[in-house]
PDB file of C-alpha atoms in Angstrom:
ATOM      1  CA  MET D  58      -0.223  -0.079   0.107  1.00  0.00           C
ATOM      2  CA  THR D  59       1.279   3.599  -1.130  1.00  0.00           C
ATOM      3  CA  ALA D  60       1.887   6.624   0.948  1.00  0.00           C
ATOM      4  CA  LYS D  61      -0.990   8.264  -0.704  1.00  0.00           C
ATOM      5  CA  GLU D  62      -3.696   5.095  -0.021  1.00  0.00           C
ATOM      6  CA  GLU D  63      -2.944   5.629   2.842  1.00  0.00           C
ATOM      7  CA  LYS D  64      -3.596   9.322   3.258  1.00  0.00           C
ATOM      8  CA  ILE D  65      -6.912   8.615   1.354  1.00  0.00           C
ATOM      9  CA  ILE D  66      -7.933   5.954   3.928  1.00  0.00           C
ATOM     10  CA  SER D  67      -6.782   8.542   6.664  1.00  0.00           C
ATOM     11  CA  VAL D  68      -9.386  10.985   5.212  1.00  0.00           C
ATOM     12  CA  PHE D  69     -12.022   8.468   5.261  1.00  0.00           C
ATOM     13  CA  MET D  70     -11.629   7.234   8.508  1.00  0.00           C
ATOM     14  CA  LYS D  71     -11.639  10.888   9.959  1.00  0.00           C
ATOM     15  CA  ASP D  72     -14.658  11.669   7.934  1.00  0.00           C
ATOM     16  CA  HIS D  73     -16.545   8.954   9.648  1.00  0.00           C
ATOM     17  CA  ARG D  74     -15.872  10.209  12.923  1.00  0.00           C
ATOM     18  CA  LEU D  75     -13.251   7.387  13.427  1.00  0.00           C
ATOM     19  CA  LEU D  76     -11.509   9.588  15.679  1.00  0.00           C
ATOM     20  CA  PHE D  77     -10.743   6.789  18.786  1.00  0.00           C
ATOM     21  CA  GLU D  78      -7.652   5.440  19.046  1.00  0.00           C
ATOM     22  CA  GLU D  79      -9.305   1.768  18.810  1.00  0.00           C
ATOM     23  CA  LEU D  80     -11.945   3.081  16.473  1.00  0.00           C
ATOM     24  CA  TYR D  81      -9.228   3.683  14.146  1.00  0.00           C
ATOM     25  CA  ALA D  82      -6.668   0.928  14.604  1.00  0.00           C
ATOM     26  CA  GLU D  83      -9.527  -1.474  14.508  1.00  0.00           C
ATOM     27  CA  PHE D  84     -11.377   0.065  11.242  1.00  0.00           C
ATOM     28  CA  TYR D  85      -7.957   1.010   9.503  1.00  0.00           C
ATOM     29  CA  ASP D  86      -6.518  -2.862   9.925  1.00  0.00           C
ATOM     30  CA  HIS D  87     -10.376  -4.108   8.418  1.00  0.00           C
ATOM     31  CA  ILE D  88     -10.120  -1.393   5.589  1.00  0.00           C
ATOM     32  CA  ALA D  89      -6.218  -2.321   4.909  1.00  0.00           C
ATOM     33  CA  SER D  90      -6.502  -5.987   4.703  1.00  0.00           C
ATOM     34  CA  SER D  91      -9.481  -6.147   2.462  1.00  0.00           C
ATOM     35  CA  TYR D  92      -7.776  -3.885   0.109  1.00  0.00           C
ATOM     36  CA  GLU D  93      -5.111  -5.939  -0.075  1.00  0.00           C
ATOM     37  CA  ALA D  94      -7.003  -8.967  -0.511  1.00  0.00           C
ATOM     38  CA  ARG D  95      -9.635  -7.436  -2.824  1.00  0.00           C
ATOM     39  CA  ALA D  96     -10.676  -9.963  -5.972  1.00  0.00           C
ATOM     40  CA  ASP D  97     -10.121  -7.083  -8.107  1.00  0.00           C
ATOM     41  CA  LYS D  98      -6.519  -5.809  -7.879  1.00  0.00           C
ATOM     42  CA  SER D  99      -7.849  -2.729 -10.571  1.00  0.00           C
ATOM     43  CA  GLN D 100     -10.186  -1.377  -8.120  1.00  0.00           C
ATOM     44  CA  ASP D 101      -8.725   1.827  -6.847  1.00  0.00           C
ATOM     45  CA  ILE D 102      -8.429   3.102  -2.835  1.00  0.00           C
ATOM     46  CA  ASN D 103     -11.475   5.113  -3.786  1.00  0.00           C
ATOM     47  CA  ALA D 104     -13.340   2.818  -5.316  1.00  0.00           C
ATOM     48  CA  HIS D 105     -13.012   0.188  -2.764  1.00  0.00           C
ATOM     49  CA  LEU D 106     -13.522   3.039   0.407  1.00  0.00           C
ATOM     50  CA  LYS D 107     -17.034   3.486  -1.534  1.00  0.00           C
ATOM     51  CA  GLN D 108     -17.703  -0.592  -1.456  1.00  0.00           C
ATOM     52  CA  VAL D 109     -16.372  -0.891   1.847  1.00  0.00           C
ATOM     53  CA  LEU D 110     -19.499   2.038   3.011  1.00  0.00           C
ATOM     54  CA  LYS D 111     -21.222   0.085   0.827  1.00  0.00           C
ATOM     55  CA  ASP D 112     -20.971  -3.330   2.769  1.00  0.00           C
ATOM     56  CA  PHE D 113     -21.534  -1.234   5.902  1.00  0.00           C
ATOM     57  CA  GLY D 114     -25.001  -0.312   5.307  1.00  0.00           C
ATOM     58  CA  GLY D 115     -24.126   3.121   3.731  1.00  0.00           C
ATOM     59  CA  GLU D 116     -23.497   6.283   5.697  1.00  0.00           C
ATOM     60  CA  ASP D 117     -26.681   5.485   8.663  1.00  0.00           C
ATOM     61  CA  GLY D 118     -25.204   1.598   8.307  1.00  0.00           C
ATOM     62  CA  MET D 119     -21.749   3.169   8.848  1.00  0.00           C
ATOM     63  CA  LYS D 120     -22.716   5.232  12.164  1.00  0.00           C
ATOM     64  CA  LYS D 121     -24.977   2.261  13.950  1.00  0.00           C
ATOM     65  CA  ILE D 122     -21.753   0.707  13.456  1.00  0.00           C
ATOM     66  CA  VAL D 123     -19.320   2.719  15.197  1.00  0.00           C
ATOM     67  CA  TRP D 124     -21.573   3.668  17.469  1.00  0.00           C
ATOM     68  CA  GLY D 125     -22.033  -0.031  18.529  1.00  0.00           C
ATOM     69  CA  ARG D 126     -18.335  -0.589  18.682  1.00  0.00           C
ATOM     70  CA  GLN D 127     -17.965   2.899  20.946  1.00  0.00           C
ATOM     71  CA  LYS D 128     -20.482   0.785  23.528  1.00  0.00           C
ATOM     72  CA  ALA D 129     -18.545  -2.936  23.059  1.00  0.00           C
ATOM     73  CA  TYR D 130     -15.411  -1.017  23.851  1.00  0.00           C
ATOM     74  CA  ALA D 131     -17.141   1.053  26.661  1.00  0.00           C
ATOM     75  CA  ARG D 132     -18.309  -2.711  28.185  1.00  0.00           C
ATOM     76  CA  ALA D 133     -15.041  -4.325  27.821  1.00  0.00           C
ATOM     77  CA  TYR D 134     -13.118  -1.285  29.774  1.00  0.00           C
ATOM     78  CA  ARG D 135     -15.892  -1.433  32.682  1.00  0.00           C
ATOM     79  CA  LYS D 136     -15.222  -4.619  33.070  1.00  0.00           C
ATOM     80  CA  ILE D 137     -11.919  -4.960  33.454  1.00  0.00           C
ATOM     81  CA  VAL D 138     -12.784  -2.076  36.195  1.00  0.00           C
ATOM     82  CA  PHE D 139     -14.863  -4.467  37.973  1.00  0.00           C
ATOM     83  CA  SER D 140     -12.032  -7.047  37.223  1.00  0.00           C
ATOM     84  CA  HIS D 141      -9.911  -4.946  39.880  1.00  0.00           C
ATOM     85  CA  PHE D 142     -12.864  -3.938  42.223  1.00  0.00           C
ATOM     86  CA  LYS D 143     -13.054  -7.623  42.620  1.00  0.00           C
ATOM     87  CA  THR D 144      -9.462  -7.980  44.033  1.00  0.00           C
ATOM     88  CA  TYR D 145     -10.131  -5.531  46.502  1.00  0.00           C
ATOM     89  CA  PHE D 146     -12.644  -7.976  48.328  1.00  0.00           C
ATOM     90  CA  ARG D 147      -9.726 -10.842  48.372  1.00  0.00           C
ATOM     91  CA  TRP D 148      -6.354 -11.089  49.691  1.00  0.00           C
ATOM     92  CA  PRO D 149      -4.707  -9.511  49.653  1.00  0.00           C
ATOM     93  CA  LEU D 150      -5.984  -6.032  48.723  1.00  0.00           C
ATOM     94  CA  LEU D 151      -8.984  -6.968  51.117  1.00  0.00           C
ATOM     95  CA  MET D 152      -6.625  -5.628  54.397  1.00  0.00           C
ATOM     96  CA  THR D 153      -7.229  -2.473  52.350  1.00  0.00           C
ATOM     97  CA  THR D 154     -10.451  -1.814  52.354  1.00  0.00           C
ATOM     98  CA  LEU D 155     -10.555  -3.354  55.784  1.00  0.00           C
ATOM     99  CA  LEU D 156      -8.219  -0.395  56.907  1.00  0.00           C
ATOM    100  CA  ILE D 157     -10.325   2.164  54.421  1.00  0.00           C
ATOM    101  CA  SER D 158     -13.623   0.997  56.435  1.00  0.00           C
ATOM    102  CA  ILE D 159     -12.057   1.549  59.917  1.00  0.00           C
ATOM    103  CA  LEU D 160     -10.770   4.732  58.623  1.00  0.00           C
ATOM    104  CA  ILE D 161     -14.677   5.743  57.516  1.00  0.00           C
ATOM    105  CA  PHE D 162     -15.963   4.965  60.747  1.00  0.00           C
ATOM    106  CA  GLN D 163     -13.067   6.843  62.696  1.00  0.00           C
ATOM    107  CA  LEU D 164     -13.643  10.006  60.730  1.00  0.00           C
ATOM    108  CA  THR D 165     -17.861   8.933  61.581  1.00  0.00           C
ATOM    109  CA  GLN D 166     -17.078   9.268  65.430  1.00  0.00           C
ATOM    110  CA  VAL D 167     -15.399  12.849  64.621  1.00  0.00           C
ATOM    111  CA  PHE D 168     -17.588  14.516  62.142  1.00  0.00           C
ATOM    112  CA  GLN D 169     -21.317  13.719  61.309  1.00  0.00           C
ATOM    113  CA  PRO D 170     -21.905  11.194  58.726  1.00  0.00           C
ATOM    114  CA  TYR D 171     -23.298  13.240  56.327  1.00  0.00           C
ATOM    115  CA  TRP D 172     -20.024  15.036  55.750  1.00  0.00           C
ATOM    116  CA  VAL D 173     -17.724  12.137  55.795  1.00  0.00           C
ATOM    117  CA  ILE D 174     -20.224  10.775  52.780  1.00  0.00           C
ATOM    118  CA  PHE D 175     -19.938  14.256  51.361  1.00  0.00           C
ATOM    119  CA  TYR D 176     -16.394  15.325  51.107  1.00  0.00           C
ATOM    120  CA  THR D 177     -15.029  11.259  50.694  1.00  0.00           C
ATOM    121  CA  LEU D 178     -17.132  12.347  47.136  1.00  0.00           C
ATOM    122  CA  ILE D 179     -15.419  15.491  46.511  1.00  0.00           C
ATOM    123  CA  ALA D 180     -12.235  14.194  47.536  1.00  0.00           C
ATOM    124  CA  THR D 181     -12.508  11.048  44.743  1.00  0.00           C
ATOM    125  CA  THR D 182     -13.840  12.839  42.197  1.00  0.00           C
ATOM    126  CA  GLY D 183     -11.868  16.231  42.128  1.00  0.00           C
ATOM    127  CA  TYR D 184      -9.018  14.004  42.234  1.00  0.00           C
ATOM    128  CA  SER D 185     -10.895  12.041  39.383  1.00  0.00           C
ATOM    129  CA  PHE D 186     -11.415  15.583  37.398  1.00  0.00           C
ATOM    130  CA  PHE D 187      -7.903  17.437  37.675  1.00  0.00           C
ATOM    131  CA  PHE D 188      -6.212  14.038  36.621  1.00  0.00           C
ATOM    132  CA  GLY D 189      -8.145  13.058  33.710  1.00  0.00           C
ATOM    133  CA  VAL D 190      -8.649  16.232  32.173  1.00  0.00           C
ATOM    134  CA  ARG D 191      -4.346  15.995  32.689  1.00  0.00           C
ATOM    135  CA  ASP D 192      -4.343  13.364  31.117  1.00  0.00           C
ATOM    136  CA  MET D 193      -6.651  13.831  27.825  1.00  0.00           C
ATOM    137  CA  ILE D 194      -4.198  16.681  27.225  1.00  0.00           C
ATOM    138  CA  VAL D 195      -1.182  15.128  27.519  1.00  0.00           C
ATOM    139  CA  TYR D 196      -2.811  11.930  25.860  1.00  0.00           C
ATOM    140  CA  ARG D 197      -3.700  14.936  22.742  1.00  0.00           C
ATOM    141  CA  ARG D 198      -0.426  16.477  22.772  1.00  0.00           C
ATOM    142  CA  SER D 199       1.219  13.116  22.404  1.00  0.00           C
ATOM    143  CA  CYS D 200      -0.830  12.623  19.682  1.00  0.00           C
ATOM    144  CA  LYS D 201      -0.370  15.545  17.914  1.00  0.00           C
ATOM    145  CA  ALA D 202       3.570  15.502  18.663  1.00  0.00           C
ATOM    146  CA  LEU D 203       3.389  11.809  16.912  1.00  0.00           C
ATOM    147  CA  LYS D 204       1.447  13.055  14.119  1.00  0.00           C
ATOM    148  CA  LEU D 205      -1.183   9.986  14.988  1.00  0.00           C
ATOM    149  CA  PRO D 206      -4.829  10.596  13.182  1.00  0.00           C
ATOM    150  CA  TYR D 207      -6.723  10.412  16.433  1.00  0.00           C
ATOM    151  CA  LYS D 208      -6.820  12.919  19.850  1.00  0.00           C
ATOM    152  CA  SER D 209      -8.676  10.702  21.707  1.00  0.00           C
ATOM    153  CA  SER D 210      -8.887   6.876  23.237  1.00  0.00           C
ATOM    154  CA  LEU D 211     -12.276   5.366  24.302  1.00  0.00           C
ATOM    155  CA  LYS D 212     -10.106   3.899  27.240  1.00  0.00           C
ATOM    156  CA  ASN D 213     -10.133   7.303  28.657  1.00  0.00           C
ATOM    157  CA  GLU D 214     -13.676   8.271  28.235  1.00  0.00           C
ATOM    158  CA  ALA D 215     -15.161   4.422  29.875  1.00  0.00           C
ATOM    159  CA  ILE D 216     -12.988   4.824  32.667  1.00  0.00           C
ATOM    160  CA  GLY D 217     -13.910   8.084  34.078  1.00  0.00           C
ATOM    161  CA  TYR D 218     -16.949   6.705  36.179  1.00  0.00           C
ATOM    162  CA  PRO D 219     -15.569   7.624  39.529  1.00  0.00           C
ATOM    163  CA  PHE D 220     -16.082  11.333  38.501  1.00  0.00           C
ATOM    164  CA  VAL D 221     -19.468  10.916  36.922  1.00  0.00           C
ATOM    165  CA  PHE D 222     -20.825   8.684  39.893  1.00  0.00           C
ATOM    166  CA  GLY D 223     -19.278  11.545  42.448  1.00  0.00           C
ATOM    167  CA  SER D 224     -21.098  14.522  40.378  1.00  0.00           C
ATOM    168  CA  PHE D 225     -24.234  12.291  40.704  1.00  0.00           C
ATOM    169  CA  PHE D 226     -23.886  11.529  43.754  1.00  0.00           C
ATOM    170  CA  ILE D 227     -23.485  15.187  45.074  1.00  0.00           C
ATOM    171  CA  ASN D 228     -25.683  16.708  43.582  1.00  0.00           C
ATOM    172  CA  PHE D 229     -28.027  13.724  44.855  1.00  0.00           C
ATOM    173  CA  TYR D 230     -27.789  14.906  47.861  1.00  0.00           C
ATOM    174  CA  ASN D 231     -28.456  18.376  47.319  1.00  0.00           C
ATOM    175  CA  VAL D 232     -31.631  17.911  45.775  1.00  0.00           C
ATOM    176  CA  LEU D 233     -32.582  15.733  48.341  1.00  0.00           C
ATOM    177  CA  ASN D 234     -31.239  18.035  51.546  1.00  0.00           C
ATOM    178  CA  VAL D 235     -29.467  14.320  52.851  1.00  0.00           C
ATOM    179  CA  ARG D 236     -27.885  16.526  55.281  1.00  0.00           C
ATOM    180  CA  THR D 237     -31.081  17.733  57.042  1.00  0.00           C
ATOM    181  CA  LEU D 238     -32.546  14.006  56.919  1.00  0.00           C
ATOM    182  CA  VAL D 239     -29.418  12.661  58.458  1.00  0.00           C
ATOM    183  CA  THR D 240     -29.519  15.700  61.423  1.00  0.00           C
ATOM    184  CA  ASN D 241     -32.594  14.379  62.262  1.00  0.00           C
ATOM    185  CA  HIS D 242     -32.757  11.036  62.077  1.00  0.00           C
ATOM    186  CA  PHE D 243     -28.757  10.559  63.565  1.00  0.00           C
ATOM    187  CA  ASP D 244     -30.559  10.072  67.278  1.00  0.00           C
ATOM    188  CA  THR D 245     -32.560   7.167  66.571  1.00  0.00           C
ATOM    189  CA  HIS D 246     -30.790   5.587  63.777  1.00  0.00           C
ATOM    190  CA  GLY D 247     -27.534   7.030  64.647  1.00  0.00           C
ATOM    191  CA  GLN D 248     -25.883   3.986  64.048  1.00  0.00           C
ATOM    192  CA  LEU D 249     -27.621   2.552  60.757  1.00  0.00           C
ATOM    193  CA  ILE D 250     -26.607   5.978  59.679  1.00  0.00           C
ATOM    194  CA  ILE D 251     -22.921   5.100  60.212  1.00  0.00           C
ATOM    195  CA  ALA D 252     -23.038   1.715  58.964  1.00  0.00           C
ATOM    196  CA  VAL D 253     -24.448   3.337  55.837  1.00  0.00           C
ATOM    197  CA  THR D 254     -21.859   5.774  55.346  1.00  0.00           C
ATOM    198  CA  VAL D 255     -19.573   3.209  56.017  1.00  0.00           C
ATOM    199  CA  VAL D 256     -20.423   0.423  53.486  1.00  0.00           C
ATOM    200  CA  LEU D 257     -21.035   4.144  50.942  1.00  0.00           C
ATOM    201  CA  SER D 258     -17.972   5.732  51.497  1.00  0.00           C
ATOM    202  CA  THR D 259     -15.473   1.900  51.374  1.00  0.00           C
ATOM    203  CA  LEU D 260     -17.296   0.581  48.009  1.00  0.00           C
ATOM    204  CA  TYR D 261     -17.131   4.357  46.485  1.00  0.00           C
ATOM    205  CA  MET D 262     -13.560   4.610  47.057  1.00  0.00           C
ATOM    206  CA  VAL D 263     -12.593   0.933  46.107  1.00  0.00           C
ATOM    207  CA  TYR D 264     -14.083   1.714  43.093  1.00  0.00           C
ATOM    208  CA  PHE D 265     -12.332   4.637  42.500  1.00  0.00           C
ATOM    209  CA  LEU D 266      -9.214   2.467  43.527  1.00  0.00           C
ATOM    210  CA  ALA D 267      -9.581   0.365  40.559  1.00  0.00           C
ATOM    211  CA  ALA D 268     -10.843   2.689  37.988  1.00  0.00           C
ATOM    212  CA  GLU D 269      -7.554   4.517  38.511  1.00  0.00           C
ATOM    213  CA  LYS D 270      -5.528   1.033  38.243  1.00  0.00           C
ATOM    214  CA  ALA D 271      -7.643  -0.073  34.953  1.00  0.00           C
ATOM    215  CA  TYR D 272      -6.876   3.467  33.999  1.00  0.00           C
ATOM    216  CA  LYS D 273      -3.053   3.401  34.754  1.00  0.00           C
ATOM    217  CA  SER D 274      -2.343  -0.218  32.904  1.00  0.00           C
ATOM    218  CA  GLU D 275      -1.180  -0.621  29.791  1.00  0.00           C
ATOM    219  CA  HIS D 276      -4.204  -3.020  28.519  1.00  0.00           C
ATOM    220  CA  LYS D 277      -5.001  -2.348  25.268  1.00  0.00           C
ATOM    221  CA  LEU D 278      -8.498  -3.699  23.973  1.00  0.00           C
ATOM    222  CA  LYS D 279      -9.326  -4.994  20.065  1.00  0.00           C
ATOM    223  CA  VAL D 280     -13.076  -6.411  20.109  1.00  0.00           C
ATOM    224  CA  GLU D 281     -13.759  -8.388  16.953  1.00  0.00           C
ATOM    225  CA  LEU D 282     -15.023  -5.848  14.403  1.00  0.00           C
ATOM    226  CA  ILE D 283     -18.534  -6.878  13.779  1.00  0.00           C
TER     227      ILE D 283
END
């Protein structure tokens, strides 16, 4: 394949919004392989791309396939996060989970449980947001420096759930006025409130640690093209 043909494929990829690393690599390999294996060797790259688009169901079919691939990668990356999450409930990382639980319980003895949950969400969400944005900027700059045809990764987007969940719960707490509810019922349901606080905060922090570990791993997925 010539450099001109590679450039034409690259333009085709950009035109169809295949700007994520995983999708770009997957579709590029598919197109390049099918072009090399084409039965009619007189068919040029432009004609072949028209045939590829037709095989994918035209513009609408292509959009559906791209959207389906994005969802498939998101599910696959979340499975990786969950696999890391489960390790925190098995030895030896179980000790980390227990230590987090003990720390949170001790905090509830000093501060109101509402604030313990609230600041747990604030701390982990803020950390995720700050370093997530930083890593996205670094990734984009790296792609630009290397003159890569893509500027983002589905891995970066799919694993950013601690920030999403944290933001949701912070707003959820404010809407339901949980602070007032906890204050009004702590005298009668104090032990239950503390237990819920410890469980929720521990699970959220462990999930955050699992997501961070998955994000920092070098694991790259390549789901087979449908």
